[in-house]
Amino acid sequence: MADLDVLNAIIAPEAEALGLALVRVAFFGGESDPTLQVMAERPDTRQLTIDDCAALSRRISEQLDALEEAGRDPIDIAYRLEVSSPGIDRPLTRRADFADWAGHEAKVTLKEKLNGRQRFNGLLAGIDGDDLVTIVDKEEVEHKLPFDAIDTAKLVLTDKLIAATIPLSSDGADELEEEGQD
């Protein structure tokens, strides 16, 4: 349906042009609800505002529309574009994510079993120079997982994670008017 490497090559420069870091590009939903999901964040806050989402969505749409008009559409079916922040219990997709979020709980699923296991839950201890992600389970067993073997990884929502997440400023929120209000 869609080549994620091609989509990443199209979308990453659009995010970077807005000062955003691309977290994940995914295509899911099959034929019933095909969705191109783009997650990005501001490197300084690890969050995304509504204005950031709208700006990135417009830039991506313009690029994909231009490619379609040129007969080089990277997605051969109708789909929905979804641009969002990664959220608090975010996916871990980049090597730097495993270093940045060390000390927090995570769930990791491998593409194939390693030593008889495919799923690992525990405290994320980081990533070393050999691209081995370390996770320590509740029995205090340390597991070294090759980065390239990881299928999915995400943070687990905990009080510690909530406390570590910097909230967006609410300055000006009291000045917003509801639709239809004079």
Short mmCIF file of N, CA, C and O in Angstrom, two decimals, residues 8-100:
data_model
loop_
_atom_site.label_atom_id
_atom_site.label_comp_id
_atom_site.label_asym_id
_atom_site.label_seq_id
_atom_site.Cartn_x
_atom_site.Cartn_y
_atom_site.Cartn_z
N ASN A 8 8.72 8.64 4.68
CA ASN A 8 9.63 9.31 5.62
C ASN A 8 10.49 10.35 4.89
O ASN A 8 10.72 11.44 5.40
N ALA A 9 10.97 9.99 3.71
CA ALA A 9 11.82 10.90 2.93
C ALA A 9 11.04 12.14 2.48
O ALA A 9 11.62 13.23 2.34
N ILE A 10 9.76 12.02 2.29
CA ILE A 10 8.91 13.16 1.91
C ILE A 10 8.55 14.00 3.13
O ILE A 10 8.59 15.23 3.09
N ILE A 11 8.20 13.35 4.22
CA ILE A 11 7.65 14.02 5.39
C ILE A 11 8.72 14.64 6.29
O ILE A 11 8.53 15.73 6.83
N ALA A 12 9.85 13.97 6.48
CA ALA A 12 10.90 14.47 7.39
C ALA A 12 11.34 15.90 7.06
O ALA A 12 11.42 16.74 7.97
N PRO A 13 11.61 16.24 5.80
CA PRO A 13 12.02 17.62 5.51
C PRO A 13 10.93 18.65 5.81
O PRO A 13 11.23 19.79 6.19
N GLU A 14 9.68 18.25 5.66
CA GLU A 14 8.57 19.16 5.96
C GLU A 14 8.51 19.44 7.46
O GLU A 14 8.29 20.56 7.88
N ALA A 15 8.71 18.40 8.27
CA ALA A 15 8.73 18.58 9.73
C ALA A 15 9.93 19.44 10.13
O ALA A 15 9.78 20.39 10.92
N GLU A 16 11.09 19.14 9.58
CA GLU A 16 12.31 19.88 9.92
C GLU A 16 12.18 21.35 9.55
O GLU A 16 12.67 22.23 10.27
N ALA A 17 11.52 21.64 8.42
CA ALA A 17 11.34 23.03 7.98
C ALA A 17 10.53 23.84 8.99
O ALA A 17 10.66 25.06 9.07
N LEU A 18 9.71 23.16 9.77
CA LEU A 18 8.90 23.81 10.81
C LEU A 18 9.57 23.76 12.18
O LEU A 18 8.98 24.16 13.18
N GLY A 19 10.80 23.23 12.23
CA GLY A 19 11.51 23.11 13.50
C GLY A 19 11.05 21.94 14.33
O GLY A 19 11.26 21.91 15.54
N LEU A 20 10.43 20.95 13.69
CA LEU A 20 9.89 19.79 14.39
C LEU A 20 10.76 18.56 14.16
O LEU A 20 11.44 18.45 13.14
N ALA A 21 10.72 17.64 15.10
CA ALA A 21 11.40 16.36 14.95
C ALA A 21 10.34 15.30 14.63
O ALA A 21 9.31 15.23 15.31
N LEU A 22 10.57 14.54 13.61
CA LEU A 22 9.65 13.47 13.22
C LEU A 22 9.84 12.29 14.16
O LEU A 22 10.96 11.82 14.36
N VAL A 23 8.77 11.83 14.78
CA VAL A 23 8.83 10.73 15.73
C VAL A 23 8.47 9.42 15.03
O VAL A 23 9.15 8.42 15.18
N ARG A 24 7.38 9.44 14.27
CA ARG A 24 6.96 8.19 13.61
C ARG A 24 6.08 8.50 12.41
O ARG A 24 5.26 9.41 12.44
N VAL A 25 6.25 7.70 11.37
CA VAL A 25 5.34 7.67 10.22
C VAL A 25 4.86 6.24 10.13
O VAL A 25 5.66 5.31 10.07
N ALA A 26 3.54 6.07 10.17
CA ALA A 26 2.96 4.72 10.11
C ALA A 26 1.77 4.75 9.16
O ALA A 26 1.12 5.78 8.97
N PHE A 27 1.49 3.60 8.58
CA PHE A 27 0.32 3.46 7.72
C PHE A 27 -0.43 2.24 8.22
O PHE A 27 0.14 1.15 8.30
N PHE A 28 -1.68 2.43 8.60
CA PHE A 28 -2.45 1.33 9.16
C PHE A 28 -3.91 1.46 8.79
O PHE A 28 -4.32 2.43 8.18
N GLY A 29 -4.70 0.49 9.18
CA GLY A 29 -6.15 0.53 8.95
C GLY A 29 -6.62 -0.35 7.82
O GLY A 29 -7.82 -0.52 7.64
N GLY A 30 -5.69 -0.87 7.02
CA GLY A 30 -6.07 -1.75 5.92
C GLY A 30 -6.99 -1.05 4.93
O GLY A 30 -6.95 0.15 4.76
N GLU A 31 -7.84 -1.83 4.29
CA GLU A 31 -8.74 -1.28 3.28
C GLU A 31 -9.94 -0.58 3.89
O GLU A 31 -10.55 0.28 3.26
N SER A 32 -10.29 -0.92 5.13
CA SER A 32 -11.49 -0.34 5.74
C SER A 32 -11.29 1.10 6.21
O SER A 32 -12.20 1.91 6.12
N ASP A 33 -10.12 1.44 6.71
CA ASP A 33 -9.87 2.79 7.21
C ASP A 33 -8.38 3.13 7.08
O ASP A 33 -7.68 3.33 8.07
N PRO A 34 -7.89 3.20 5.84
CA PRO A 34 -6.46 3.47 5.67
C PRO A 34 -6.07 4.85 6.21
O PRO A 34 -6.71 5.85 5.89
N THR A 35 -5.05 4.86 7.05
CA THR A 35 -4.64 6.09 7.72
C THR A 35 -3.13 6.24 7.65
O THR A 35 -2.39 5.31 7.99
N LEU A 36 -2.69 7.40 7.22
CA LEU A 36 -1.29 7.78 7.29
C LEU A 36 -1.13 8.58 8.57
O LEU A 36 -1.68 9.67 8.69
N GLN A 37 -0.43 8.00 9.54
CA GLN A 37 -0.24 8.64 10.84
C GLN A 37 1.16 9.23 10.92
O GLN A 37 2.15 8.53 10.67
N VAL A 38 1.21 10.51 11.25
CA VAL A 38 2.48 11.21 11.40
C VAL A 38 2.54 11.76 12.82
O VAL A 38 1.64 12.49 13.24
N MET A 39 3.58 11.40 13.55
CA MET A 39 3.80 11.93 14.89
C MET A 39 5.08 12.77 14.85
O MET A 39 6.10 12.32 14.34
N ALA A 40 4.98 13.96 15.41
CA ALA A 40 6.12 14.86 15.45
C ALA A 40 6.09 15.60 16.78
O ALA A 40 5.09 15.56 17.51
N GLU A 41 7.19 16.29 17.08
CA GLU A 41 7.28 17.04 18.33
C GLU A 41 8.27 18.17 18.19
O GLU A 41 9.13 18.15 17.31
N ARG A 42 8.13 19.14 19.06
CA ARG A 42 9.13 20.20 19.17
C ARG A 42 10.26 19.61 20.03
O ARG A 42 9.99 19.07 21.11
N PRO A 43 11.50 19.66 19.57
CA PRO A 43 12.59 19.06 20.34
C PRO A 43 12.74 19.63 21.75
O PRO A 43 13.12 18.92 22.66
N ASP A 44 12.42 20.92 21.94
CA ASP A 44 12.61 21.52 23.25
C ASP A 44 11.52 21.16 24.26
O ASP A 44 11.78 21.10 25.46
N THR A 45 10.30 20.89 23.79
CA THR A 45 9.21 20.57 24.71
C THR A 45 8.72 19.13 24.60
O THR A 45 7.96 18.68 25.44
N ARG A 46 9.10 18.44 23.52
CA ARG A 46 8.62 17.09 23.21
C ARG A 46 7.10 17.08 23.06
O ARG A 46 6.45 16.07 23.32
N GLN A 47 6.54 18.20 22.64
CA GLN A 47 5.10 18.30 22.44
C GLN A 47 4.83 19.00 21.11
O GLN A 47 5.75 19.46 20.44
N LEU A 48 3.56 19.08 20.77
CA LEU A 48 3.13 19.68 19.51
C LEU A 48 1.86 20.46 19.80
O LEU A 48 0.96 19.96 20.47
N THR A 49 1.79 21.69 19.31
CA THR A 49 0.58 22.48 19.50
C THR A 49 -0.39 22.20 18.35
O THR A 49 -0.01 21.61 17.33
N ILE A 50 -1.61 22.66 18.49
CA ILE A 50 -2.61 22.51 17.42
C ILE A 50 -2.12 23.23 16.17
O ILE A 50 -2.27 22.72 15.06
N ASP A 51 -1.52 24.41 16.35
CA ASP A 51 -1.00 25.16 15.20
C ASP A 51 0.12 24.38 14.51
O ASP A 51 0.22 24.40 13.28
N ASP A 52 0.98 23.72 15.29
CA ASP A 52 2.04 22.89 14.71
C ASP A 52 1.43 21.77 13.88
O ASP A 52 1.89 21.49 12.76
N CYS A 53 0.41 21.11 14.44
CA CYS A 53 -0.26 20.00 13.72
C CYS A 53 -0.85 20.50 12.41
O CYS A 53 -0.68 19.86 11.36
N ALA A 54 -1.53 21.64 12.45
CA ALA A 54 -2.16 22.18 11.25
C ALA A 54 -1.12 22.55 10.20
O ALA A 54 -1.28 22.23 9.02
N ALA A 55 -0.05 23.20 10.63
CA ALA A 55 1.00 23.61 9.69
C ALA A 55 1.67 22.39 9.04
O ALA A 55 1.88 22.36 7.83
N LEU A 56 1.98 21.39 9.84
CA LEU A 56 2.62 20.19 9.29
C LEU A 56 1.66 19.44 8.38
O LEU A 56 2.06 18.97 7.30
N SER A 57 0.41 19.35 8.77
CA SER A 57 -0.59 18.68 7.94
C SER A 57 -0.70 19.36 6.57
O SER A 57 -0.73 18.69 5.53
N ARG A 58 -0.73 20.69 6.56
CA ARG A 58 -0.81 21.43 5.28
C ARG A 58 0.41 21.15 4.42
O ARG A 58 0.28 20.90 3.21
N ARG A 59 1.59 21.20 5.01
CA ARG A 59 2.82 20.98 4.23
C ARG A 59 2.87 19.57 3.65
O ARG A 59 3.25 19.38 2.49
N ILE A 60 2.51 18.58 4.46
CA ILE A 60 2.50 17.19 3.98
C ILE A 60 1.48 17.03 2.87
O ILE A 60 1.77 16.44 1.82
N SER A 61 0.29 17.57 3.07
CA SER A 61 -0.78 17.46 2.05
C SER A 61 -0.34 18.10 0.74
O SER A 61 -0.57 17.53 -0.34
N GLU A 62 0.29 19.27 0.80
CA GLU A 62 0.76 19.94 -0.42
C GLU A 62 1.78 19.08 -1.16
O GLU A 62 1.72 18.96 -2.38
N GLN A 63 2.70 18.48 -0.41
CA GLN A 63 3.72 17.64 -1.05
C GLN A 63 3.10 16.39 -1.69
O GLN A 63 3.41 16.04 -2.83
N LEU A 64 2.22 15.73 -0.94
CA LEU A 64 1.59 14.51 -1.46
C LEU A 64 0.66 14.82 -2.63
O LEU A 64 0.61 14.06 -3.61
N ASP A 65 -0.06 15.96 -2.58
CA ASP A 65 -0.91 16.36 -3.71
C ASP A 65 -0.09 16.65 -4.95
O ASP A 65 -0.47 16.26 -6.07
N ALA A 66 1.05 17.30 -4.79
CA ALA A 66 1.93 17.60 -5.92
C ALA A 66 2.46 16.31 -6.55
O ALA A 66 2.52 16.19 -7.78
N LEU A 67 2.82 15.35 -5.72
CA LEU A 67 3.30 14.07 -6.25
C LEU A 67 2.19 13.33 -6.98
O LEU A 67 2.43 12.71 -8.03
N GLU A 68 0.98 13.39 -6.44
CA GLU A 68 -0.16 12.74 -7.11
C GLU A 68 -0.41 13.38 -8.47
O GLU A 68 -0.61 12.67 -9.46
N GLU A 69 -0.39 14.70 -8.53
CA GLU A 69 -0.60 15.41 -9.80
C GLU A 69 0.48 15.06 -10.82
O GLU A 69 0.22 15.05 -12.02
N ALA A 70 1.69 14.79 -10.35
CA ALA A 70 2.80 14.44 -11.23
C ALA A 70 2.79 12.96 -11.60
O ALA A 70 3.69 12.49 -12.30
N GLY A 71 1.80 12.22 -11.09
CA GLY A 71 1.72 10.79 -11.39
C GLY A 71 2.67 9.94 -10.57
O GLY A 71 2.97 8.81 -10.93
N ARG A 72 3.16 10.48 -9.45
CA ARG A 72 4.11 9.76 -8.59
C ARG A 72 3.58 9.61 -7.18
O ARG A 72 4.32 9.74 -6.20
N ASP A 73 2.30 9.35 -7.04
CA ASP A 73 1.65 9.24 -5.73
C ASP A 73 2.24 8.06 -4.96
O ASP A 73 2.21 6.93 -5.42
N PRO A 74 2.81 8.32 -3.76
CA PRO A 74 3.41 7.23 -2.99
C PRO A 74 2.38 6.33 -2.29
O PRO A 74 2.73 5.28 -1.78
N ILE A 75 1.11 6.75 -2.30
CA ILE A 75 0.05 5.94 -1.69
C ILE A 75 -1.02 5.74 -2.75
O ILE A 75 -1.63 6.69 -3.22
N ASP A 76 -1.25 4.48 -3.13
CA ASP A 76 -2.11 4.19 -4.28
C ASP A 76 -3.59 4.03 -3.96
O ASP A 76 -4.36 3.61 -4.81
N ILE A 77 -4.00 4.40 -2.74
CA ILE A 77 -5.42 4.31 -2.38
C ILE A 77 -5.81 5.58 -1.63
O ILE A 77 -4.96 6.35 -1.19
N ALA A 78 -7.12 5.80 -1.48
CA ALA A 78 -7.59 6.93 -0.67
C ALA A 78 -7.27 6.64 0.80
O ALA A 78 -7.38 5.49 1.24
N TYR A 79 -6.89 7.65 1.53
CA TYR A 79 -6.50 7.46 2.93
C TYR A 79 -6.79 8.73 3.71
O TYR A 79 -7.07 9.78 3.15
N ARG A 80 -6.68 8.62 5.00
CA ARG A 80 -6.85 9.75 5.91
C ARG A 80 -5.48 10.11 6.47
O ARG A 80 -4.70 9.24 6.84
N LEU A 81 -5.17 11.42 6.52
CA LEU A 81 -3.92 11.90 7.11
C LEU A 81 -4.19 12.32 8.55
O LEU A 81 -5.10 13.10 8.81
N GLU A 82 -3.39 11.79 9.47
CA GLU A 82 -3.52 12.11 10.89
C GLU A 82 -2.18 12.62 11.38
O GLU A 82 -1.19 11.88 11.33
N VAL A 83 -2.14 13.86 11.83
CA VAL A 83 -0.90 14.45 12.36
C VAL A 83 -1.13 14.73 13.84
O VAL A 83 -2.12 15.37 14.21
N SER A 84 -0.22 14.24 14.69
CA SER A 84 -0.40 14.42 16.13
C SER A 84 0.94 14.42 16.85
O SER A 84 1.97 14.09 16.28
N SER A 85 0.87 14.73 18.13
CA SER A 85 2.04 14.59 18.99
C SER A 85 2.10 13.12 19.41
O SER A 85 1.10 12.41 19.31
N PRO A 86 3.24 12.68 19.90
CA PRO A 86 3.33 11.28 20.34
C PRO A 86 2.60 11.01 21.64
O PRO A 86 2.38 9.86 21.99
N GLY A 87 2.22 12.03 22.40
CA GLY A 87 1.52 11.82 23.66
C GLY A 87 2.48 11.45 24.78
O GLY A 87 3.68 11.26 24.57
N ILE A 88 1.94 11.35 25.97
CA ILE A 88 2.77 11.04 27.14
C ILE A 88 3.30 9.61 27.07
O ILE A 88 4.48 9.37 27.24
N ASP A 89 2.41 8.65 26.82
CA ASP A 89 2.86 7.24 26.75
C ASP A 89 3.26 6.92 25.31
O ASP A 89 2.77 6.01 24.68
N ARG A 90 4.18 7.67 24.85
CA ARG A 90 4.65 7.74 23.48
C ARG A 90 5.31 6.47 22.96
O ARG A 90 5.90 5.71 23.73
N PRO A 91 5.28 6.30 21.64
CA PRO A 91 6.07 5.22 21.06
C PRO A 91 7.55 5.61 21.09
O PRO A 91 7.89 6.80 21.02
N LEU A 92 8.39 4.63 21.23
CA LEU A 92 9.84 4.82 21.18
C LEU A 92 10.29 4.29 19.84
O LEU A 92 10.24 3.08 19.60
N THR A 93 10.69 5.17 18.94
CA THR A 93 10.99 4.75 17.57
C THR A 93 12.42 5.04 17.14
O THR A 93 12.92 4.40 16.24
N ARG A 94 13.04 6.01 17.79
CA ARG A 94 14.39 6.42 17.41
C ARG A 94 15.37 5.96 18.48
O ARG A 94 15.01 5.82 19.64
N ARG A 95 16.60 5.74 18.09
CA ARG A 95 17.62 5.33 19.05
C ARG A 95 17.68 6.32 20.22
O ARG A 95 17.78 5.93 21.38
N ALA A 96 17.62 7.61 19.91
CA ALA A 96 17.70 8.63 20.95
C ALA A 96 16.56 8.53 21.95
O ALA A 96 16.73 8.87 23.12
N ASP A 97 15.39 8.04 21.52
CA ASP A 97 14.26 7.89 22.44
C ASP A 97 14.61 6.98 23.61
O ASP A 97 14.20 7.22 24.74
N PHE A 98 15.36 5.92 23.32
CA PHE A 98 15.70 4.95 24.36
C PHE A 98 16.69 5.53 25.37
O PHE A 98 16.70 5.14 26.53
N ALA A 99 17.51 6.47 24.93
CA ALA A 99 18.41 7.16 25.85
C ALA A 99 17.67 8.26 26.60
O ALA A 99 17.78 8.38 27.82
N ASP A 100 16.87 9.03 25.86
CA ASP A 100 16.15 10.16 26.47
C ASP A 100 15.17 9.73 27.56
O ASP A 100 14.95 10.46 28.52
#
